[in-house]
């Protein structure tokens, strides 16, 4: 329906086409099933991995697809237009591996990125805790120093792919009283004694993305598993989120685009009062606003991605993109249900799932309120 506002290289156009075909041929036929069952679609995601659709922004020297953020956005939109739950699961490795890519030594990158990217396995980003969601600086998972490294104790909440991950990027504090100044980043192997995985959360939407609680009960790790310096973990988490929020925003764009496509088609087919509902101005205005919102969210997201790719600070733009794309996904999916009327409210049609899937965009990777807070702080700090 709507095309990218940038010229894609031949390689990227081919990868976009691969992602689109993967979404149409492999995700869409099974999306309702996995939404209903809440199972993790391991075999389908493994097929996406073989097609080069995971580890998108990891460097090729460490087994990744070596895409820029903007290029990864192009791919993620297609996957998310298939199913946002799949997209969330497929993009989670990039979130978990980026702290290592940013602050890890070459040895750590080889030890902790390559085995995940080349082994087709999963890694999880563990910042959030039961008592520390929006207030990430208030986390209380403790890292005690030992003779050879650290002992981690605490609980991590809403961990994407946590039930299937082979490795965890864990943010823990040397002293909760220090707040963000004590937070440090560690890599924890999935089979570490003392690490346990909770049950898969029974979510409203994005139900096939695996979400669990992770408990660390005196998990011992060597010093070589600390990423960056002690006390630098909070800033590392924030820098990681700056880079990953456009990728998440694009999941919102994918949902909104799909909702728009479905509503447009339905409006052209559905007849009331002797004519198609697309001939009514009330519906036309809704469709016009939906399509415009998709374009706006995509442009804002690609702009944030381009700034990040250019190495420019883009905390502001990254949060703007995430805020707008998340709210757009919710609004456009809700309007799609409205266009479908009573049918849209049933599971016989795919738009109610889009509405449920969209809601998570306004919550994870920083709520829409946190994005507004970040945007306001950046505006006020810049003085312009
Ligand atoms: N880049 C680098 N450093 C940054 C930064 C950034 N973008 N933002 C903040 N910092 C630094 C600050 O400069 C400051 O450093 P100094 O002490 O050296 O000055 C330090 O971090 C503390 O900053 P703040 O005072 O701004 O911290 P705060 O406690 O007020 O919190 C916040 C800021 C923006 C609200 C932050 O807590 C936040 O982003 N919260 C939301 C967390 C979040 O997004 N969680 C999602 C988890 S991931 C997830 O959901 C993924 C999934 O599985 C799907």
Short mmCIF file of C-alpha atoms and ligand atoms in Angstrom, two decimals:
data_model
loop_
_atom_site.label_atom_id
_atom_site.label_comp_id
_atom_site.label_asym_id
_atom_site.label_seq_id
_atom_site.Cartn_x
_atom_site.Cartn_y
_atom_site.Cartn_z
CA UNK A 1 0.00 0.00 0.00
CA UNK A 2 2.68 2.48 1.07
CA UNK A 3 6.28 2.34 -0.03
CA UNK A 4 9.51 3.29 1.70
CA UNK A 5 10.41 6.96 1.29
CA UNK A 6 14.03 6.07 0.58
CA UNK A 7 15.81 4.29 -2.24
CA UNK A 8 16.81 0.83 -1.09
CA UNK A 9 20.06 -0.75 -2.24
CA UNK A 10 19.63 -3.95 -4.28
CA UNK A 11 20.77 -6.02 -1.28
CA UNK A 12 18.36 -4.31 1.09
CA UNK A 13 15.48 -4.56 -1.39
CA UNK A 14 16.19 -8.28 -1.65
CA UNK A 15 16.23 -8.65 2.15
CA UNK A 16 13.01 -6.63 2.43
CA UNK A 17 11.47 -8.99 -0.10
CA UNK A 18 12.72 -12.00 1.88
CA UNK A 19 11.19 -10.55 5.06
CA UNK A 20 7.90 -9.80 3.29
CA UNK A 21 7.68 -13.31 1.85
CA UNK A 22 8.60 -14.79 5.23
CA UNK A 23 5.80 -12.76 6.84
CA UNK A 24 3.25 -13.70 4.16
CA UNK A 25 4.17 -17.36 3.67
CA UNK A 26 5.41 -18.48 7.05
CA UNK A 27 4.06 -16.13 9.72
CA UNK A 28 0.56 -15.13 8.63
CA UNK A 29 -0.76 -18.66 8.07
CA UNK A 30 0.14 -19.62 11.66
CA UNK A 31 -0.16 -16.29 13.51
CA UNK A 32 -3.71 -16.93 14.76
CA UNK A 33 -2.74 -20.40 15.97
CA UNK A 34 0.21 -19.15 18.00
CA UNK A 35 -1.84 -16.22 19.26
CA UNK A 36 -4.47 -18.66 20.53
CA UNK A 37 -2.06 -21.20 22.00
CA UNK A 38 0.54 -18.75 23.31
CA UNK A 39 3.24 -21.23 22.27
CA UNK A 40 6.64 -19.98 21.20
CA UNK A 41 6.92 -20.53 17.42
CA UNK A 42 10.45 -21.95 17.58
CA UNK A 43 10.45 -23.72 14.20
CA UNK A 44 9.16 -20.69 12.26
CA UNK A 45 11.64 -18.35 13.96
CA UNK A 46 14.43 -20.83 13.20
CA UNK A 47 13.42 -20.55 9.55
CA UNK A 48 13.61 -16.74 9.87
CA UNK A 49 17.06 -17.13 11.37
CA UNK A 50 18.20 -19.21 8.39
CA UNK A 51 16.86 -16.47 6.10
CA UNK A 52 19.09 -13.91 7.85
CA UNK A 53 16.25 -12.16 9.69
CA UNK A 54 17.70 -12.28 13.22
CA UNK A 55 20.72 -10.50 14.73
CA UNK A 56 20.14 -7.77 12.17
CA UNK A 57 22.38 -5.03 13.57
CA UNK A 58 25.19 -7.24 14.85
CA UNK A 59 28.44 -6.93 12.91
CA UNK A 60 29.29 -9.57 10.30
CA UNK A 61 32.60 -10.26 12.05
CA UNK A 62 30.47 -11.52 14.95
CA UNK A 63 28.02 -13.46 12.82
CA UNK A 64 25.33 -10.79 12.50
CA UNK A 65 23.57 -9.47 9.40
CA UNK A 66 25.56 -6.23 9.68
CA UNK A 67 22.63 -3.95 8.87
CA UNK A 68 22.45 -0.31 9.86
CA UNK A 69 19.59 0.63 12.16
CA UNK A 70 17.72 2.11 9.21
CA UNK A 71 18.18 -1.05 7.16
CA UNK A 72 17.02 -3.17 10.09
CA UNK A 73 13.92 -0.96 10.36
CA UNK A 74 13.00 -1.82 6.77
CA UNK A 75 13.17 -5.53 7.58
CA UNK A 76 11.36 -5.30 10.92
CA UNK A 77 8.38 -3.47 9.43
CA UNK A 78 7.77 -6.44 7.14
CA UNK A 79 8.05 -9.02 9.92
CA UNK A 80 5.78 -7.00 12.20
CA UNK A 81 3.21 -6.66 9.41
CA UNK A 82 3.10 -10.47 9.62
CA UNK A 83 2.82 -10.67 13.41
CA UNK A 84 4.18 -8.35 16.09
CA UNK A 85 4.77 -11.23 18.51
CA UNK A 86 7.14 -12.83 16.01
CA UNK A 87 8.85 -9.48 15.42
CA UNK A 88 9.39 -8.91 19.15
CA UNK A 89 10.93 -12.36 19.52
CA UNK A 90 13.09 -11.92 16.43
CA UNK A 91 14.45 -8.49 17.37
CA UNK A 92 15.17 -9.37 21.01
CA UNK A 93 18.67 -10.71 20.30
CA UNK A 94 19.72 -7.32 19.01
CA UNK A 95 18.55 -5.67 22.22
CA UNK A 96 20.41 -8.21 24.36
CA UNK A 97 23.61 -8.20 22.32
CA UNK A 98 23.92 -4.45 21.76
CA UNK A 99 25.35 -3.72 25.25
CA UNK A 100 28.12 -6.21 24.46
CA UNK A 101 28.64 -4.70 21.00
CA UNK A 102 28.86 -1.22 22.55
CA UNK A 103 31.09 -1.73 25.58
CA UNK A 104 32.45 -5.27 25.32
CA UNK A 105 36.11 -5.97 24.58
CA UNK A 106 36.93 -7.77 21.31
CA UNK A 107 37.32 -10.99 23.35
CA UNK A 108 33.90 -10.50 24.97
CA UNK A 109 32.27 -9.83 21.61
CA UNK A 110 33.75 -13.03 20.24
CA UNK A 111 32.75 -14.98 23.35
CA UNK A 112 29.24 -13.61 23.88
CA UNK A 113 27.92 -12.37 20.52
CA UNK A 114 29.24 -14.90 18.00
CA UNK A 115 27.95 -18.08 19.70
CA UNK A 116 24.42 -16.64 19.76
CA UNK A 117 24.43 -15.31 16.21
CA UNK A 118 26.09 -18.34 14.66
CA UNK A 119 24.29 -20.91 16.80
CA UNK A 120 20.77 -19.76 16.03
CA UNK A 121 20.06 -19.30 19.71
CA UNK A 122 18.57 -16.53 21.79
CA UNK A 123 19.82 -13.93 24.24
CA UNK A 124 17.70 -11.78 26.56
CA UNK A 125 18.02 -8.24 27.88
CA UNK A 126 17.36 -8.18 31.64
CA UNK A 127 16.87 -4.67 32.99
CA UNK A 128 13.31 -4.65 34.33
CA UNK A 129 12.42 -6.07 37.74
CA UNK A 130 9.13 -6.60 39.61
CA UNK A 131 9.72 -3.33 41.48
CA UNK A 132 11.70 -1.46 38.82
CA UNK A 133 9.92 -0.97 35.50
CA UNK A 134 9.85 2.66 34.39
CA UNK A 135 12.28 3.44 37.23
CA UNK A 136 15.10 1.35 35.84
CA UNK A 137 17.61 3.13 38.09
CA UNK A 138 15.79 1.67 41.11
CA UNK A 139 16.67 -1.95 40.28
CA UNK A 140 17.75 -4.09 43.23
CA UNK A 141 19.32 -7.22 41.73
CA UNK A 142 22.61 -7.24 43.63
CA UNK A 143 26.07 -8.08 42.34
CA UNK A 144 28.43 -8.97 45.19
CA UNK A 145 32.13 -9.14 44.43
CA UNK A 146 33.75 -12.56 44.94
CA UNK A 147 37.38 -13.68 44.70
CA UNK A 148 36.98 -14.44 40.99
CA UNK A 149 34.10 -12.28 39.87
CA UNK A 150 30.56 -11.61 41.02
CA UNK A 151 27.58 -13.33 42.64
CA UNK A 152 24.18 -12.14 41.33
CA UNK A 153 20.96 -12.32 43.31
CA UNK A 154 17.60 -10.89 42.31
CA UNK A 155 14.59 -11.19 40.02
CA UNK A 156 14.12 -9.92 36.47
CA UNK A 157 10.63 -9.38 35.07
CA UNK A 158 8.99 -9.52 31.59
CA UNK A 159 12.06 -11.02 29.99
CA UNK A 160 11.50 -11.50 26.27
CA UNK A 161 12.59 -14.97 25.08
CA UNK A 162 13.63 -15.70 28.68
CA UNK A 163 12.24 -19.23 28.55
CA UNK A 164 14.35 -20.15 25.51
CA UNK A 165 17.44 -17.97 25.83
CA UNK A 166 20.92 -19.38 26.10
CA UNK A 167 22.36 -16.17 27.51
CA UNK A 168 21.21 -13.19 29.57
CA UNK A 169 22.49 -9.62 29.61
CA UNK A 170 21.81 -8.68 33.22
CA UNK A 171 21.90 -5.26 34.83
CA UNK A 172 22.63 -5.52 38.56
CA UNK A 173 23.81 -3.13 41.22
CA UNK A 174 26.83 -3.21 43.48
CA UNK A 175 24.80 -1.23 46.01
CA UNK A 176 21.13 -0.25 45.59
CA UNK A 177 21.78 2.91 47.65
CA UNK A 178 23.97 4.19 44.81
CA UNK A 179 20.98 4.03 42.42
CA UNK A 180 22.14 4.29 38.83
CA UNK A 181 25.76 4.87 39.83
CA UNK A 182 26.00 1.29 41.13
CA UNK A 183 24.47 -0.42 38.11
CA UNK A 184 26.76 -2.71 36.15
CA UNK A 185 26.19 -4.97 33.16
CA UNK A 186 26.96 -8.71 33.19
CA UNK A 187 26.59 -11.65 30.83
CA UNK A 188 25.06 -14.72 32.45
CA UNK A 189 24.99 -18.08 30.65
CA UNK A 190 21.57 -19.71 30.47
CA UNK A 191 22.80 -22.83 32.24
CA UNK A 192 24.42 -21.01 35.17
CA UNK A 193 23.62 -22.75 38.48
CA UNK A 194 21.13 -20.61 40.40
CA UNK A 195 19.41 -19.20 37.31
CA UNK A 196 15.79 -20.27 36.97
CA UNK A 197 13.02 -19.38 34.55
CA UNK A 198 9.42 -18.69 35.52
CA UNK A 199 6.26 -19.60 33.63
CA UNK A 200 5.40 -18.02 30.32
CA UNK A 201 3.19 -14.98 30.98
CA UNK A 202 -0.37 -15.26 29.65
CA UNK A 203 -0.41 -11.91 27.87
CA UNK A 204 -3.21 -9.93 26.20
CA UNK A 205 -1.34 -9.59 22.91
CA UNK A 206 1.91 -10.59 21.23
CA UNK A 207 1.08 -13.87 22.89
CA UNK A 208 3.59 -16.00 21.01
CA UNK A 209 6.54 -13.92 22.17
CA UNK A 210 7.96 -15.74 25.15
CA UNK A 211 7.89 -13.59 28.29
CA UNK A 212 9.05 -14.95 31.64
CA UNK A 213 10.46 -13.99 35.00
CA UNK A 214 14.12 -14.86 35.58
CA UNK A 215 15.40 -15.54 39.08
CA UNK A 216 19.07 -15.29 39.94
CA UNK A 217 19.84 -17.03 43.21
CA UNK A 218 23.51 -16.54 44.00
CA UNK A 219 24.59 -16.98 40.37
CA UNK A 220 28.40 -16.94 40.19
CA UNK A 221 30.06 -15.44 37.13
CA UNK A 222 33.71 -14.64 36.39
CA UNK A 223 34.98 -11.09 36.14
CA UNK A 224 35.38 -11.63 32.37
CA UNK A 225 31.56 -11.56 32.14
CA UNK A 226 31.33 -7.94 33.28
CA UNK A 227 30.64 -5.64 30.32
CA UNK A 228 32.21 -2.21 30.74
CA UNK A 229 33.22 -0.72 34.04
CA UNK A 230 31.49 -1.04 37.37
CA UNK A 231 28.81 1.64 37.71
CA UNK A 232 28.58 2.23 33.95
CA UNK A 233 25.71 -0.18 33.37
CA UNK A 234 22.85 2.32 33.59
CA UNK A 235 24.27 4.58 30.92
CA UNK A 236 24.99 1.48 28.83
CA UNK A 237 21.35 0.38 29.18
CA UNK A 238 20.15 3.86 28.16
CA UNK A 239 22.51 3.99 25.16
CA UNK A 240 21.26 0.55 24.15
CA UNK A 241 17.63 1.68 24.39
CA UNK A 242 18.41 4.77 22.31
CA UNK A 243 19.62 2.42 19.57
CA UNK A 244 16.86 -0.10 19.91
CA UNK A 245 13.79 2.13 20.25
CA UNK A 246 13.58 2.79 16.48
CA UNK A 247 13.61 -0.97 15.90
CA UNK A 248 10.74 -1.35 18.35
CA UNK A 249 8.99 1.67 16.86
CA UNK A 250 9.06 -0.14 13.53
CA UNK A 251 7.09 -3.00 15.06
CA UNK A 252 4.41 -0.37 15.71
CA UNK A 253 4.66 0.85 12.11
CA UNK A 254 4.25 -2.74 10.86
CA UNK A 255 1.13 -3.28 12.97
CA UNK A 256 -0.37 0.04 11.87
CA UNK A 257 0.40 -0.59 8.22
CA UNK A 258 -1.25 -4.00 8.33
CA UNK A 259 -4.30 -2.59 10.12
CA UNK A 260 -4.57 0.08 7.46
CA UNK A 261 -4.24 -2.41 4.59
CA UNK A 262 -6.91 -4.67 6.05
CA UNK A 263 -9.30 -1.80 6.76
CA UNK A 264 -8.87 -0.43 3.25
CA UNK A 265 -9.62 -3.78 1.65
CA UNK A 266 -12.59 -4.44 3.93
CA UNK A 267 -14.05 -0.98 3.27
CA UNK A 268 -13.91 -1.68 -0.47
CA UNK A 269 -15.66 -5.05 -0.07
CA UNK A 270 -18.25 -4.40 2.64
CA UNK A 271 -21.64 -3.12 1.48
CA UNK A 272 -24.18 -1.25 3.60
CA UNK A 273 -27.09 0.93 2.47
CA UNK A 274 -26.60 -0.54 -1.02
CA UNK A 275 -23.00 0.58 -1.54
CA UNK A 276 -19.52 -0.14 -0.33
CA UNK A 277 -18.70 1.52 2.98
CA UNK A 278 -15.59 3.02 1.33
CA UNK A 279 -17.98 5.38 -0.48
CA UNK A 280 -18.96 7.02 2.81
CA UNK A 281 -17.00 10.07 3.80
CA UNK A 282 -16.98 8.99 7.46
CA UNK A 283 -15.00 5.88 6.50
CA UNK A 284 -12.87 7.73 3.94
CA UNK A 285 -11.71 10.22 6.55
CA UNK A 286 -10.80 7.41 8.92
CA UNK A 287 -8.78 5.65 6.21
CA UNK A 288 -7.09 8.92 5.26
CA UNK A 289 -6.04 9.58 8.85
CA UNK A 290 -4.88 6.00 9.34
CA UNK A 291 -2.67 6.03 6.24
CA UNK A 292 -1.27 9.46 7.12
CA UNK A 293 -0.43 8.29 10.64
CA UNK A 294 1.44 5.25 9.31
CA UNK A 295 3.51 7.45 7.00
CA UNK A 296 4.26 9.93 9.80
CA UNK A 297 5.36 7.23 12.23
CA UNK A 298 7.54 5.58 9.61
CA UNK A 299 9.24 8.84 8.64
CA UNK A 300 9.94 9.81 12.24
CA UNK A 301 11.37 6.36 12.90
CA UNK A 302 13.58 6.33 9.81
CA UNK A 303 14.84 9.79 10.74
CA UNK A 304 15.84 8.62 14.23
CA UNK A 305 17.49 5.57 12.68
CA UNK A 306 19.41 7.70 10.18
CA UNK A 307 20.68 9.99 12.94
CA UNK A 308 21.83 7.01 15.01
CA UNK A 309 23.51 5.47 11.96
CA UNK A 310 25.35 8.75 11.44
CA UNK A 311 26.65 8.48 15.01
CA UNK A 312 24.64 11.51 16.11
CA UNK A 313 23.08 11.66 19.57
CA UNK A 314 19.44 10.84 19.00
CA UNK A 315 17.91 10.17 22.41
CA UNK A 316 15.24 12.76 21.61
CA UNK A 317 14.39 11.47 18.13
CA UNK A 318 14.52 7.85 19.24
CA UNK A 319 11.97 8.48 22.00
CA UNK A 320 9.82 10.60 19.66
CA UNK A 321 9.76 7.73 17.15
CA UNK A 322 8.89 5.14 19.78
CA UNK A 323 6.16 7.33 21.29
CA UNK A 324 4.55 8.19 17.96
CA UNK A 325 4.81 4.71 16.46
CA UNK A 326 3.41 3.03 19.58
CA UNK A 327 0.47 5.39 19.83
CA UNK A 328 -0.08 5.18 16.06
CA UNK A 329 -0.19 1.39 16.21
CA UNK A 330 -2.81 1.53 18.96
CA UNK A 331 -4.92 4.21 17.29
CA UNK A 332 -4.80 2.76 13.78
CA UNK A 333 -5.50 -0.79 14.97
CA UNK A 334 -8.45 0.50 17.03
CA UNK A 335 -9.79 2.35 13.99
CA UNK A 336 -9.37 -0.77 11.88
CA UNK A 337 -11.60 -2.64 14.33
CA UNK A 338 -14.10 0.22 14.00
CA UNK A 339 -14.10 -0.03 10.19
CA UNK A 340 -14.75 -3.79 10.47
CA UNK A 341 -17.57 -3.12 12.99
CA UNK A 342 -18.95 -6.19 14.79
CA UNK A 343 -16.83 -8.54 12.64
CA UNK A 344 -13.70 -6.69 13.71
CA UNK A 345 -14.50 -7.49 17.31
CA UNK A 346 -14.35 -11.23 16.66
CA UNK A 347 -11.42 -13.56 16.25
CA UNK A 348 -12.74 -14.49 12.79
CA UNK A 349 -10.93 -11.42 11.46
CA UNK A 350 -7.33 -10.40 12.16
CA UNK A 351 -7.86 -6.82 13.32
CA UNK A 352 -8.74 -7.52 16.98
CA UNK A 353 -5.35 -9.26 17.31
CA UNK A 354 -3.62 -6.20 15.87
CA UNK A 355 -5.33 -4.06 18.53
CA UNK A 356 -4.21 -6.40 21.33
CA UNK A 357 -0.69 -6.66 19.90
CA UNK A 358 -0.43 -2.86 19.54
CA UNK A 359 -1.15 -2.21 23.20
CA UNK A 360 2.20 -3.67 24.24
CA UNK A 361 4.01 -1.09 22.12
CA UNK A 362 2.82 1.62 24.51
CA UNK A 363 4.24 -0.32 27.45
CA UNK A 364 7.46 -2.18 26.67
CA UNK A 365 10.86 -0.67 26.01
CA UNK A 366 9.73 2.44 27.87
CA UNK A 367 6.06 3.39 28.16
CA UNK A 368 4.67 6.23 26.08
CA UNK A 369 4.78 8.32 29.28
CA UNK A 370 8.49 7.57 29.79
CA UNK A 371 9.16 8.56 26.18
CA UNK A 372 7.42 11.88 26.80
CA UNK A 373 9.56 12.33 29.91
CA UNK A 374 12.75 11.67 27.94
CA UNK A 375 11.62 14.01 25.14
CA UNK A 376 10.78 16.81 27.58
CA UNK A 377 14.10 16.41 29.42
CA UNK A 378 16.04 16.52 26.16
CA UNK A 379 14.15 19.61 24.98
CA UNK A 380 14.66 21.42 28.27
CA UNK A 381 18.34 20.44 28.49
CA UNK A 382 19.03 21.69 24.96
CA UNK A 383 17.41 25.02 25.73
CA UNK A 384 15.87 25.24 22.25
N1 LIG B 1 22.41 7.83 27.12
C1 LIG B 1 23.46 7.84 27.97
N2 LIG B 1 23.34 8.12 29.30
C2 LIG B 1 22.12 8.41 29.76
C3 LIG B 1 20.97 8.41 28.93
C4 LIG B 1 21.15 8.11 27.56
N3 LIG B 1 20.14 8.10 26.71
N4 LIG B 1 19.89 8.71 29.67
C5 LIG B 1 20.33 8.91 30.91
N5 LIG B 1 21.68 8.72 30.96
C6 LIG B 1 22.57 8.89 32.10
C7 LIG B 1 22.45 10.31 32.65
O1 LIG B 1 23.33 11.18 31.97
C8 LIG B 1 22.84 10.13 34.09
O2 LIG B 1 24.26 10.00 34.18
P1 LIG B 1 25.14 10.83 35.24
O3 LIG B 1 24.76 10.37 36.59
O4 LIG B 1 26.53 10.51 34.86
O5 LIG B 1 24.77 12.27 35.02
C9 LIG B 1 22.28 8.77 34.41
O6 LIG B 1 22.12 8.07 33.18
C10 LIG B 1 20.94 8.83 35.13
O7 LIG B 1 20.03 9.51 34.29
P2 LIG B 1 18.67 10.08 34.82
O8 LIG B 1 18.93 10.97 36.01
O9 LIG B 1 17.95 10.68 33.67
O10 LIG B 1 17.95 8.75 35.35
P3 LIG B 1 16.49 8.51 35.91
O11 LIG B 1 16.58 7.59 37.05
O12 LIG B 1 15.78 9.82 36.10
O13 LIG B 1 15.76 7.65 34.74
C11 LIG B 1 14.63 7.19 32.68
C12 LIG B 1 15.72 7.98 33.44
C13 LIG B 1 14.68 7.76 31.28
C14 LIG B 1 13.26 7.34 33.26
C15 LIG B 1 15.03 5.69 32.64
O14 LIG B 1 14.89 5.09 33.91
C16 LIG B 1 14.22 4.88 31.64
O15 LIG B 1 14.52 4.91 30.44
N6 LIG B 1 13.21 4.15 32.11
C17 LIG B 1 12.46 3.24 31.26
C18 LIG B 1 13.17 1.92 31.23
C19 LIG B 1 12.80 1.11 30.04
O16 LIG B 1 12.69 1.59 28.91
N7 LIG B 1 12.64 -0.18 30.27
C20 LIG B 1 12.36 -1.10 29.21
C21 LIG B 1 13.12 -2.36 29.42
S1 LIG B 1 13.52 -3.19 27.95
C22 LIG B 1 12.14 -3.94 27.38
O17 LIG B 1 11.03 -3.67 27.71
C23 LIG B 1 12.48 -4.86 26.27
C24 LIG B 1 11.71 -6.08 26.06
O18 LIG B 1 12.01 -7.15 26.57
C25 LIG B 1 10.67 -6.03 25.03
#
